[in-house]
Amino acid sequence: MKISEILASSTKAYPSLEIVPPLRGMTKNELLESIAPFMEFSPKYINVTSHRDEFEFREEADGTFSRHLIRNRISETTVCTAIMSKYDVETVPHIICAGTTAEEIESKLDNLEFLGINNIVALRGDSMTGEKRFSPTPGGYRYASELVEGIRSYQGSATYRRNRNTVTDHYFCIGVGGYPEKHFEAANIETDINNLKRKVDAGADYIITQMFFDNKVYYDFVGKCREVGITVPIIPGLKPLSTFRQISTIPEAFSLDIPVDLTKEMTNAKDNKEALYRIGTEWCINQCKDLISHGVPAVHFYTMGKSQNITEILKNCF
Ligand code: FAD
């Protein structure tokens, strides 16, 4: 089922869960066991992130340097297949422009259609480690809006085309990312929201936001999006803090603010692991309950390999 159909038919907010593919070396069973705690909540779907290939240069015996591919994580398509082989749940692979050509993406779409996957989150991805700014791969897309256009123009297999209701039906439902505290490269939030609108105008069906820790930031963002004519659902993204380090690593990695009150609470408890976990989890539960009371369609959780705090939040909120 397409996420757009789930969003349109849901009468109350539901949890949406995002996982990161395992590092090379982890087995399929280990992956499936790691997500088993989520399955008790019968999630409607599981998002699987995508990670660009990296390269490193190694010095050879003759003094020259050779370029080597480093692929640290299992691919999103493989992880989606593994999940669907065990659990009766839809999967939503993320597809990124970074490090790939438009042709390679089209081949990926063929593979997803072959597997019966018809939901995608379309993203640009980030620059390679050590690279200052994002640079598109020759023959690849520069922005997520171009990727959305590319996915929209995907015609699907002959069987799909024969059986679809109208020629304007599309095979894939597309989600895109939005940034309540602005994407770090954008000059200001208004410009960033106009760029977000390009993605929606190109065919995105819904938006998932970057994580935020102050709900006001999300409500203001939704208001600004509606003002410029973005009408698609905007799913808020949450992540519970669990360690003291995160109050500096998360703002740096995701270019966002942690509210003063949360920072103070975490700092006061900085040597007490259990207290830090409780503070982060309670904060997220309060955010989630408040979002639900404001009528959000779903709440997206960045699980990042953690299940204990997320399952506690799900038990308390849904
Ligand atoms: P874009 O929408 O292309 O925007 C990138 C920047 O370009 C923004 O500053 C925007 O304002 C600007 N821009 C856009 N269009 C134009 C234009 N036409 N002209 C000028 N400027 C423009 N990363 C991964 O690697 N893998 C993942 O699985 C992944 N999942 C994510 C899930 C969510 C919900 C979110 C919010 C982010 C995710 N990311 C992921 C991170 C994302 O790839 C980065 O934040 C990336 O830097 C931007 O991606 P985007 O799709 O938002 O890019």
GROMACS .gro file of C-alpha atoms and ligand atoms in nm:
model
  371
    1MET     CA    1   0.000   0.000   0.000
    2LYS     CA    2   0.127   0.348  -0.078
    3ILE     CA    3   0.213   0.575   0.218
    4SER     CA    4  -0.009   0.841   0.058
    5GLU     CA    5  -0.303   0.596   0.085
    6ILE     CA    6  -0.212   0.507   0.446
    7LEU     CA    7  -0.196   0.879   0.533
    8ALA     CA    8  -0.527   0.947   0.362
    9SER     CA    9  -0.707   0.658   0.531
   10SER     CA   10  -0.562   0.683   0.885
   11THR     CA   11  -0.798   0.821   1.144
   12LYS     CA   12  -0.531   0.863   1.413
   13ALA     CA   13  -0.158   0.925   1.429
   14TYR     CA   14   0.062   0.620   1.383
   15PRO     CA   15   0.436   0.562   1.442
   16SER     CA   16   0.671   0.551   1.145
   17LEU     CA   17   1.009   0.387   1.214
   18GLU     CA   18   1.339   0.447   1.037
   19ILE     CA   19   1.630   0.207   1.064
   20VAL     CA   20   1.988   0.226   0.940
   21PRO     CA   21   2.121  -0.075   0.742
   22PRO     CA   22   2.370  -0.285   0.938
   23LEU     CA   23   2.742  -0.262   0.891
   24ARG     CA   24   2.906  -0.532   0.680
   25GLY     CA   25   2.951  -0.850   0.881
   26MET     CA   26   2.615  -0.846   1.059
   27THR     CA   27   2.395  -1.140   0.967
   28LYS     CA   28   2.039  -1.128   0.837
   29ASN     CA   29   1.916  -1.294   1.159
   30GLU     CA   30   2.092  -1.034   1.374
   31LEU     CA   31   1.924  -0.759   1.174
   32LEU     CA   32   1.581  -0.922   1.204
   33GLU     CA   33   1.626  -0.975   1.580
   34SER     CA   34   1.730  -0.613   1.623
   35ILE     CA   35   1.399  -0.491   1.480
   36ALA     CA   36   1.182  -0.762   1.642
   37PRO     CA   37   1.087  -0.535   1.938
   38PHE     CA   38   0.927  -0.288   1.690
   39MET     CA   39   0.716  -0.559   1.530
   40GLU     CA   40   0.507  -0.597   1.847
   41PHE     CA   41   0.361  -0.257   1.759
   42SER     CA   42   0.254  -0.374   1.411
   43PRO     CA   43   0.415  -0.078   1.232
   44LYS     CA   44   0.254   0.014   0.902
   45TYR     CA   45   0.596   0.035   0.739
   46ILE     CA   46   0.969   0.055   0.810
   47ASN     CA   47   1.197   0.311   0.646
   48VAL     CA   48   1.548   0.198   0.557
   49THR     CA   49   1.817   0.462   0.505
   50SER     CA   50   2.063   0.461   0.217
   51HIS     CA   51   2.435   0.534   0.240
   52ARG     CA   52   2.666   0.652  -0.030
   53ASP     CA   53   2.975   0.459  -0.124
   54GLU     CA   54   3.298   0.612  -0.010
   55PHE     CA   55   3.641   0.585  -0.170
   56GLU     CA   56   3.987   0.578  -0.024
   57PHE     CA   57   4.326   0.613  -0.188
   58ARG     CA   58   4.590   0.354  -0.102
   59GLU     CA   59   4.958   0.390  -0.175
   60GLU     CA   60   5.096   0.108  -0.389
   61ALA     CA   61   5.446  -0.042  -0.367
   62ASP     CA   62   5.561   0.168  -0.665
   63GLY     CA   63   5.457   0.493  -0.493
   64THR     CA   64   5.143   0.549  -0.701
   65PHE     CA   65   4.798   0.575  -0.544
   66SER     CA   66   4.499   0.360  -0.635
   67ARG     CA   67   4.132   0.433  -0.566
   68HIS     CA   68   3.932   0.176  -0.370
   69LEU     CA   69   3.559   0.150  -0.308
   70ILE     CA   70   3.452   0.123   0.054
   71ARG     CA   71   3.098   0.000   0.104
   72ASN     CA   72   3.049  -0.022   0.479
   73ARG     CA   73   2.679  -0.094   0.498
   74ILE     CA   74   2.444  -0.348   0.349
   75SER     CA   75   2.230  -0.185   0.079
   76GLU     CA   76   1.882  -0.053   0.158
   77THR     CA   77   1.725  -0.280  -0.104
   78THR     CA   78   1.884  -0.590   0.050
   79VAL     CA   79   1.771  -0.486   0.398
   80CYS     CA   80   1.414  -0.422   0.274
   81THR     CA   81   1.412  -0.767   0.112
   82ALA     CA   82   1.537  -0.929   0.435
   83ILE     CA   83   1.268  -0.755   0.642
   84MET     CA   84   0.990  -0.852   0.402
   85SER     CA   85   1.112  -1.215   0.398
   86LYS     CA   86   1.033  -1.244   0.769
   87TYR     CA   87   0.775  -0.983   0.863
   88ASP     CA   88   0.447  -0.886   0.705
   89VAL     CA   89   0.533  -0.517   0.680
   90GLU     CA   90   0.584  -0.264   0.400
   91THR     CA   91   0.934  -0.125   0.363
   92VAL     CA   92   1.030   0.221   0.241
   93PRO     CA   93   1.384   0.240   0.104
   94HIS     CA   94   1.555   0.579   0.091
   95ILE     CA   95   1.716   0.659  -0.243
   96ILE     CA   96   1.992   0.919  -0.262
   97CYS     CA   97   2.141   1.112  -0.554
   98ALA     CA   98   2.487   1.119  -0.395
   99GLY     CA   99   2.747   0.901  -0.563
  100THR     CA  100   2.517   0.759  -0.829
  101THR     CA  101   2.403   0.830  -1.183
  102ALA     CA  102   2.045   0.874  -1.305
  103GLU     CA  103   2.078   0.548  -1.501
  104GLU     CA  104   2.187   0.357  -1.192
  105ILE     CA  105   1.888   0.498  -1.005
  106GLU     CA  106   1.654   0.384  -1.282
  107SER     CA  107   1.795   0.034  -1.252
  108LYS     CA  108   1.737   0.055  -0.874
  109LEU     CA  109   1.372   0.147  -0.942
  110ASP     CA  110   1.337  -0.161  -1.167
  111ASN     CA  111   1.468  -0.375  -0.881
  112LEU     CA  112   1.227  -0.217  -0.632
  113GLU     CA  113   0.932  -0.269  -0.863
  114PHE     CA  114   1.042  -0.631  -0.912
  115LEU     CA  115   1.027  -0.673  -0.532
  116GLY     CA  116   0.681  -0.513  -0.514
  117ILE     CA  117   0.810  -0.206  -0.327
  118ASN     CA  118   0.620   0.106  -0.435
  119ASN     CA  119   0.727   0.359  -0.169
  120ILE     CA  120   1.048   0.560  -0.173
  121VAL     CA  121   1.195   0.850   0.022
  122ALA     CA  122   1.396   1.060  -0.226
  123LEU     CA  123   1.697   1.252  -0.093
  124ARG     CA  124   2.007   1.423  -0.220
  125GLY     CA  125   2.251   1.277   0.037
  126ASP     CA  126   2.562   1.451   0.161
  127SER     CA  127   2.913   1.514   0.039
  128MET     CA  128   3.179   1.247   0.076
  129THR     CA  129   3.397   1.244   0.386
  130GLY     CA  130   3.660   1.514   0.339
  131GLU     CA  131   3.466   1.691   0.061
  132LYS     CA  132   3.361   2.046   0.155
  133ARG     CA  133   3.047   2.077  -0.055
  134PHE     CA  134   2.818   1.830  -0.220
  135SER     CA  135   2.909   1.771  -0.583
  136PRO     CA  136   2.682   1.565  -0.804
  137THR     CA  137   2.812   1.256  -0.978
  138PRO     CA  138   2.854   1.311  -1.356
  139GLY     CA  139   2.528   1.192  -1.507
  140GLY     CA  140   2.361   1.217  -1.166
  141TYR     CA  141   2.111   1.452  -1.002
  142ARG     CA  142   2.208   1.779  -0.829
  143TYR     CA  143   1.906   1.816  -0.605
  144ALA     CA  144   1.643   1.592  -0.456
  145SER     CA  145   1.382   1.776  -0.667
  146GLU     CA  146   1.554   1.642  -0.981
  147LEU     CA  147   1.551   1.293  -0.831
  148VAL     CA  148   1.177   1.327  -0.760
  149GLU     CA  149   1.125   1.428  -1.124
  150GLY     CA  150   1.329   1.126  -1.234
  151ILE     CA  151   1.123   0.888  -1.017
  152ARG     CA  152   0.799   1.049  -1.137
  153SER     CA  153   0.895   0.990  -1.498
  154TYR     CA  154   0.955   0.620  -1.425
  155GLN     CA  155   0.706   0.430  -1.637
  156GLY     CA  156   0.711   0.095  -1.458
  157SER     CA  157   0.701  -0.249  -1.614
  158ALA     CA  158   0.474  -0.340  -1.907
  159THR     CA  159   0.253  -0.534  -1.663
  160TYR     CA  160   0.215  -0.229  -1.439
  161ARG     CA  161   0.136  -0.003  -1.734
  162ARG     CA  162  -0.121  -0.250  -1.864
  163ASN     CA  163  -0.300  -0.282  -1.529
  164ARG     CA  164  -0.291   0.075  -1.399
  165ASN     CA  165  -0.619   0.264  -1.379
  166THR     CA  166  -0.514   0.566  -1.583
  167VAL     CA  167  -0.201   0.663  -1.773
  168THR     CA  168  -0.136   0.937  -1.518
  169ASP     CA  169  -0.101   0.682  -1.234
  170HIS     CA  170   0.254   0.653  -1.100
  171TYR     CA  171   0.417   0.341  -0.969
  172PHE     CA  172   0.600   0.502  -0.675
  173CYS     CA  173   0.472   0.708  -0.384
  174ILE     CA  174   0.749   0.956  -0.294
  175GLY     CA  175   0.843   1.110   0.040
  176VAL     CA  176   1.103   1.387   0.076
  177GLY     CA  177   1.296   1.550   0.362
  178GLY     CA  178   1.209   1.890   0.515
  179TYR     CA  179   1.409   2.098   0.762
  180PRO     CA  180   1.218   2.289   1.033
  181GLU     CA  181   1.545   2.458   1.137
  182LYS     CA  182   1.654   2.498   0.771
  183HIS     CA  183   1.899   2.285   0.576
  184PHE     CA  184   2.253   2.387   0.668
  185GLU     CA  185   2.341   2.499   0.313
  186ALA     CA  186   2.034   2.721   0.262
  187ALA     CA  187   2.071   3.099   0.300
  188ASN     CA  188   1.752   3.122   0.508
  189ILE     CA  189   1.442   2.921   0.598
  190GLU     CA  190   1.226   3.093   0.332
  191THR     CA  191   1.466   2.993   0.051
  192ASP     CA  192   1.484   2.642   0.189
  193ILE     CA  193   1.104   2.614   0.202
  194ASN     CA  194   1.083   2.738  -0.158
  195ASN     CA  195   1.327   2.462  -0.251
  196LEU     CA  196   1.112   2.217  -0.056
  197LYS     CA  197   0.816   2.333  -0.265
  198ARG     CA  198   1.013   2.244  -0.580
  199LYS     CA  199   1.022   1.884  -0.455
  200VAL     CA  200   0.648   1.883  -0.392
  201ASP     CA  201   0.578   2.048  -0.729
  202ALA     CA  202   0.799   1.781  -0.890
  203GLY     CA  203   0.568   1.514  -0.747
  204ALA     CA  204   0.652   1.441  -0.381
  205ASP     CA  205   0.349   1.302  -0.196
  206TYR     CA  206   0.453   1.386   0.159
  207ILE     CA  207   0.735   1.531   0.370
  208ILE     CA  208   0.922   1.385   0.668
  209THR     CA  209   1.103   1.642   0.879
  210GLN     CA  210   1.450   1.640   1.018
  211MET     CA  211   1.449   1.574   1.394
  212PHE     CA  212   1.371   1.867   1.624
  213PHE     CA  213   1.351   1.900   2.002
  214ASP     CA  214   1.113   2.193   2.034
  215ASN     CA  215   0.768   2.137   1.886
  216LYS     CA  216   0.716   2.509   1.827
  217VAL     CA  217   0.985   2.485   1.559
  218TYR     CA  218   0.775   2.222   1.379
  219TYR     CA  219   0.445   2.411   1.412
  220ASP     CA  220   0.607   2.731   1.275
  221PHE     CA  221   0.760   2.534   0.989
  222VAL     CA  222   0.428   2.375   0.895
  223GLY     CA  223   0.267   2.722   0.903
  224LYS     CA  224   0.532   2.862   0.666
  225CYS     CA  225   0.499   2.564   0.432
  226ARG     CA  226   0.121   2.609   0.414
  227GLU     CA  227   0.168   2.982   0.343
  228VAL     CA  228   0.370   2.907   0.028
  229GLY     CA  229   0.115   2.652  -0.091
  230ILE     CA  230   0.267   2.323   0.024
  231THR     CA  231  -0.041   2.113   0.097
  232VAL     CA  232   0.098   1.759   0.134
  233PRO     CA  233   0.120   1.589   0.478
  234ILE     CA  234   0.426   1.689   0.685
  235ILE     CA  235   0.530   1.406   0.919
  236PRO     CA  236   0.734   1.525   1.220
  237GLY     CA  237   1.063   1.343   1.288
  238LEU     CA  238   1.177   1.271   1.644
  239LYS     CA  239   1.480   1.119   1.806
  240PRO     CA  240   1.519   1.065   2.181
  241LEU     CA  241   1.853   1.170   2.328
  242SER     CA  242   2.020   0.908   2.543
  243THR     CA  243   2.378   1.022   2.609
  244PHE     CA  244   2.542   1.343   2.724
  245ARG     CA  245   2.767   1.356   2.416
  246GLN     CA  246   2.463   1.392   2.190
  247ILE     CA  247   2.392   1.745   2.307
  248SER     CA  248   2.699   1.848   2.108
  249THR     CA  249   2.720   1.582   1.835
  250ILE     CA  250   2.356   1.609   1.720
  251PRO     CA  251   2.351   1.989   1.667
  252GLU     CA  252   2.681   1.957   1.479
  253ALA     CA  253   2.571   1.666   1.261
  254PHE     CA  254   2.219   1.789   1.185
  255SER     CA  255   2.251   2.166   1.217
  256LEU     CA  256   1.976   2.212   1.475
  257ASP     CA  257   1.921   2.349   1.826
  258ILE     CA  258   1.870   2.161   2.149
  259PRO     CA  259   1.647   2.370   2.380
  260VAL     CA  260   1.810   2.529   2.687
  261ASP     CA  261   1.592   2.333   2.934
  262LEU     CA  262   1.684   1.998   2.782
  263THR     CA  263   2.052   2.094   2.766
  264LYS     CA  264   2.044   2.198   3.135
  265GLU     CA  265   1.874   1.876   3.244
  266MET     CA  266   2.122   1.663   3.049
  267THR     CA  267   2.419   1.862   3.183
  268ASN     CA  268   2.302   1.824   3.544
  269ALA     CA  269   2.282   1.447   3.493
  270LYS     CA  270   2.591   1.414   3.279
  271ASP     CA  271   2.758   1.138   3.484
  272ASN     CA  272   2.444   0.934   3.537
  273LYS     CA  273   2.370   0.711   3.236
  274GLU     CA  274   2.029   0.599   3.361
  275ALA     CA  275   1.918   0.956   3.439
  276LEU     CA  276   2.032   1.076   3.093
  277TYR     CA  277   1.835   0.797   2.928
  278ARG     CA  278   1.524   0.888   3.134
  279ILE     CA  279   1.551   1.260   3.055
  280GLY     CA  280   1.586   1.199   2.679
  281THR     CA  281   1.305   0.943   2.671
  282GLU     CA  282   1.063   1.154   2.879
  283TRP     CA  283   1.136   1.460   2.664
  284CYS     CA  284   1.056   1.264   2.351
  285ILE     CA  285   0.736   1.117   2.504
  286ASN     CA  286   0.618   1.470   2.588
  287GLN     CA  287   0.701   1.594   2.237
  288CYS     CA  288   0.522   1.300   2.081
  289LYS     CA  289   0.207   1.337   2.296
  290ASP     CA  290   0.192   1.708   2.218
  291LEU     CA  291   0.231   1.646   1.843
  292ILE     CA  292  -0.045   1.385   1.848
  293SER     CA  293  -0.274   1.622   2.040
  294HIS     CA  294  -0.212   1.876   1.760
  295GLY     CA  295  -0.340   1.629   1.502
  296VAL     CA  296  -0.020   1.521   1.322
  297PRO     CA  297  -0.083   1.233   1.079
  298ALA     CA  298   0.212   1.022   1.201
  299VAL     CA  299   0.533   1.055   1.402
  300HIS     CA  300   0.856   0.940   1.241
  301PHE     CA  301   1.126   0.800   1.472
  302TYR     CA  302   1.495   0.800   1.389
  303THR     CA  303   1.573   0.476   1.574
  304MET     CA  304   1.945   0.470   1.486
  305GLY     CA  305   1.996   0.114   1.606
  306LYS     CA  306   1.824   0.170   1.942
  307SER     CA  307   1.503  -0.012   2.025
  308GLN     CA  308   1.461   0.016   2.404
  309ASN     CA  309   1.384   0.388   2.428
  310ILE     CA  310   1.177   0.385   2.108
  311THR     CA  311   0.958   0.096   2.224
  312GLU     CA  312   0.904   0.273   2.559
  313ILE     CA  313   0.794   0.586   2.371
  314LEU     CA  314   0.562   0.383   2.145
  315LYS     CA  315   0.404   0.213   2.452
  316ASN     CA  316   0.340   0.552   2.612
  317CYS     CA  317   0.209   0.737   2.307
  318PHE     CA  318   0.027   0.503   2.067
  319FAD     P1  319   1.774   1.889  -0.137
  319FAD     O1  320   1.627   1.897  -0.125
  319FAD     O2  321   1.831   1.869  -0.272
  319FAD     O3  322   1.834   2.021  -0.071
  319FAD     C1  323   1.974   2.034  -0.048
  319FAD     C2  324   2.010   2.181  -0.040
  319FAD     O4  325   1.997   2.240  -0.168
  319FAD     C3  326   1.918   2.263   0.051
  319FAD     O5  327   1.995   2.362   0.113
  319FAD     C4  328   1.817   2.325  -0.045
  319FAD     O6  329   1.764   2.447   0.006
  319FAD     C5  330   1.905   2.347  -0.167
  319FAD     N1  331   1.831   2.338  -0.294
  319FAD     C6  332   1.739   2.245  -0.328
  319FAD     N2  333   1.698   2.266  -0.454
  319FAD     C7  334   1.766   2.372  -0.501
  319FAD     C8  335   1.769   2.442  -0.625
  319FAD     N3  336   1.694   2.403  -0.730
  319FAD     N4  337   1.854   2.547  -0.638
  319FAD     C9  338   1.933   2.587  -0.534
  319FAD     N5  339   1.933   2.525  -0.414
  319FAD    C10  340   1.853   2.419  -0.399
  319FAD     N6  341   2.092   1.111   0.393
  319FAD    C11  342   2.143   0.995   0.345
  319FAD     O7  343   2.257   0.993   0.299
  319FAD     N7  344   2.069   0.880   0.347
  319FAD    C12  345   1.943   0.874   0.396
  319FAD     O8  346   1.880   0.768   0.395
  319FAD    C13  347   1.886   0.994   0.448
  319FAD     N8  348   1.761   0.996   0.498
  319FAD    C14  349   1.705   1.116   0.538
  319FAD    C15  350   1.573   1.117   0.581
  319FAD    C16  351   1.513   1.237   0.617
  319FAD    C17  352   1.367   1.236   0.661
  319FAD    C18  353   1.587   1.358   0.615
  319FAD    C19  354   1.522   1.488   0.658
  319FAD    C20  355   1.721   1.357   0.576
  319FAD    C21  356   1.782   1.236   0.536
  319FAD     N9  357   1.913   1.232   0.489
  319FAD    C22  358   1.966   1.113   0.443
  319FAD    C23  359   1.997   1.351   0.492
  319FAD    C24  360   1.995   1.428   0.357
  319FAD     O9  361   2.049   1.349   0.253
  319FAD    C25  362   2.081   1.554   0.376
  319FAD    O10  363   2.022   1.639   0.470
  319FAD    C26  364   2.119   1.629   0.250
  319FAD    O11  365   2.219   1.726   0.285
  319FAD    C27  366   2.004   1.706   0.184
  319FAD    O12  367   1.915   1.620   0.129
  319FAD     P2  368   1.775   1.676   0.066
  319FAD    O13  369   1.711   1.561   0.003
  319FAD    O14  370   1.700   1.751   0.167
  319FAD    O15  371   1.836   1.775  -0.045
   0.00000   0.00000   0.00000
